[in-house]
Amino acid sequence: MRKLVFFCSADPREDTGAFFRAYHFANVASKSGLEAEVRLAGAAVDVTDLATLPQTEAGDLIREKIRESIDAPFDISL
């Protein structure tokens, strides 16, 4: 079986859109029965501390997307 890997290396203080897309598409893929993973590298690892995200609407959207993903059937690797 193949795995879809959504790679993100963006700085969470600067680009929340990259995280939103990675988590969104991993959720969509896993709900469709495909194996998926969000792979965080470099500054992106800082998103594991949700306080790192900006206190903006975009930051709130990615916090929500990450929380929604906690019980999702896909992997997150650092």
Tab-separated table of C-alpha atoms in Angstrom:
chain	number	residue	atom	x	y	z
A	1	MET	CA	0.000	0.000	0.000
A	2	ARG	CA	1.188	3.525	-0.704
A	3	LYS	CA	1.138	6.351	1.806
A	4	LEU	CA	0.390	9.985	1.041
A	5	VAL	CA	2.899	12.190	2.847
A	6	PHE	CA	2.105	15.858	3.315
A	7	PHE	CA	5.442	17.524	4.090
A	8	CYS	CA	5.571	20.864	5.859
A	9	SER	CA	8.642	22.854	6.813
A	10	ALA	CA	7.035	26.291	7.167
A	11	ASP	CA	7.561	28.481	10.203
A	12	PRO	CA	4.221	28.374	12.065
A	13	ARG	CA	4.608	32.020	13.096
A	14	GLU	CA	4.808	33.072	9.442
A	15	ASP	CA	2.762	30.628	7.324
A	16	THR	CA	-0.251	28.926	8.896
A	17	GLY	CA	-1.666	28.108	5.461
A	18	ALA	CA	0.914	25.387	4.853
A	19	PHE	CA	-0.102	23.637	8.078
A	20	PHE	CA	-3.795	24.005	7.379
A	21	ARG	CA	-3.374	22.376	3.951
A	22	ALA	CA	-1.201	19.525	5.270
A	23	TYR	CA	-3.606	18.628	8.087
A	24	HIS	CA	-6.685	19.189	5.925
A	25	PHE	CA	-5.547	16.904	3.105
A	26	ALA	CA	-4.275	14.232	5.507
A	27	ASN	CA	-7.730	14.218	7.119
A	28	VAL	CA	-9.450	14.008	3.735
A	29	ALA	CA	-7.164	11.189	2.590
A	30	SER	CA	-7.556	9.144	5.763
A	31	LYS	CA	-11.339	9.555	5.751
A	32	SER	CA	-11.260	8.220	2.191
A	33	GLY	CA	-9.421	5.106	3.339
A	34	LEU	CA	-5.964	6.149	2.156
A	35	GLU	CA	-2.920	5.917	4.384
A	36	ALA	CA	-1.607	9.414	5.126
A	37	GLU	CA	1.013	11.218	7.157
A	38	VAL	CA	1.841	14.817	8.028
A	39	ARG	CA	5.610	15.174	8.206
A	40	LEU	CA	6.920	18.238	10.035
A	41	ALA	CA	10.516	19.385	9.586
A	42	GLY	CA	12.670	22.322	10.602
A	43	ALA	CA	10.732	25.241	12.063
A	44	ALA	CA	7.465	23.380	11.408
A	45	VAL	CA	8.131	21.207	14.472
A	46	ASP	CA	7.335	24.275	16.592
A	47	VAL	CA	3.658	23.850	15.675
A	48	THR	CA	3.525	21.034	18.252
A	49	ASP	CA	3.307	23.904	20.759
A	50	LEU	CA	0.018	25.479	19.714
A	51	ALA	CA	0.951	28.681	21.575
A	52	THR	CA	3.570	29.257	18.837
A	53	LEU	CA	0.838	30.035	16.315
A	54	PRO	CA	-0.175	33.662	15.903
A	55	GLN	CA	-3.213	34.935	17.796
A	56	THR	CA	-5.111	35.557	14.575
A	57	GLU	CA	-8.033	34.000	12.738
A	58	ALA	CA	-5.563	31.962	10.649
A	59	GLY	CA	-3.798	30.758	13.803
A	60	ASP	CA	-7.144	29.775	15.324
A	61	LEU	CA	-8.118	27.860	12.168
A	62	ILE	CA	-4.964	25.744	12.250
A	63	ARG	CA	-5.347	25.107	15.997
A	64	GLU	CA	-8.853	23.842	15.253
A	65	LYS	CA	-7.594	21.701	12.350
A	66	ILE	CA	-4.856	20.166	14.537
A	67	ARG	CA	-7.312	19.405	17.361
A	68	GLU	CA	-9.674	17.831	14.824
A	69	SER	CA	-6.789	15.606	13.727
A	70	ILE	CA	-5.904	14.212	17.169
A	71	ASP	CA	-8.021	11.070	16.759
A	72	ALA	CA	-7.679	10.912	12.977
A	73	PRO	CA	-6.204	7.742	11.505
A	74	PHE	CA	-3.053	9.308	10.081
A	75	ASP	CA	0.492	9.671	11.336
A	76	ILE	CA	2.321	12.845	12.269
A	77	SER	CA	6.091	12.617	12.282
A	78	LEU	CA	8.769	15.082	13.307
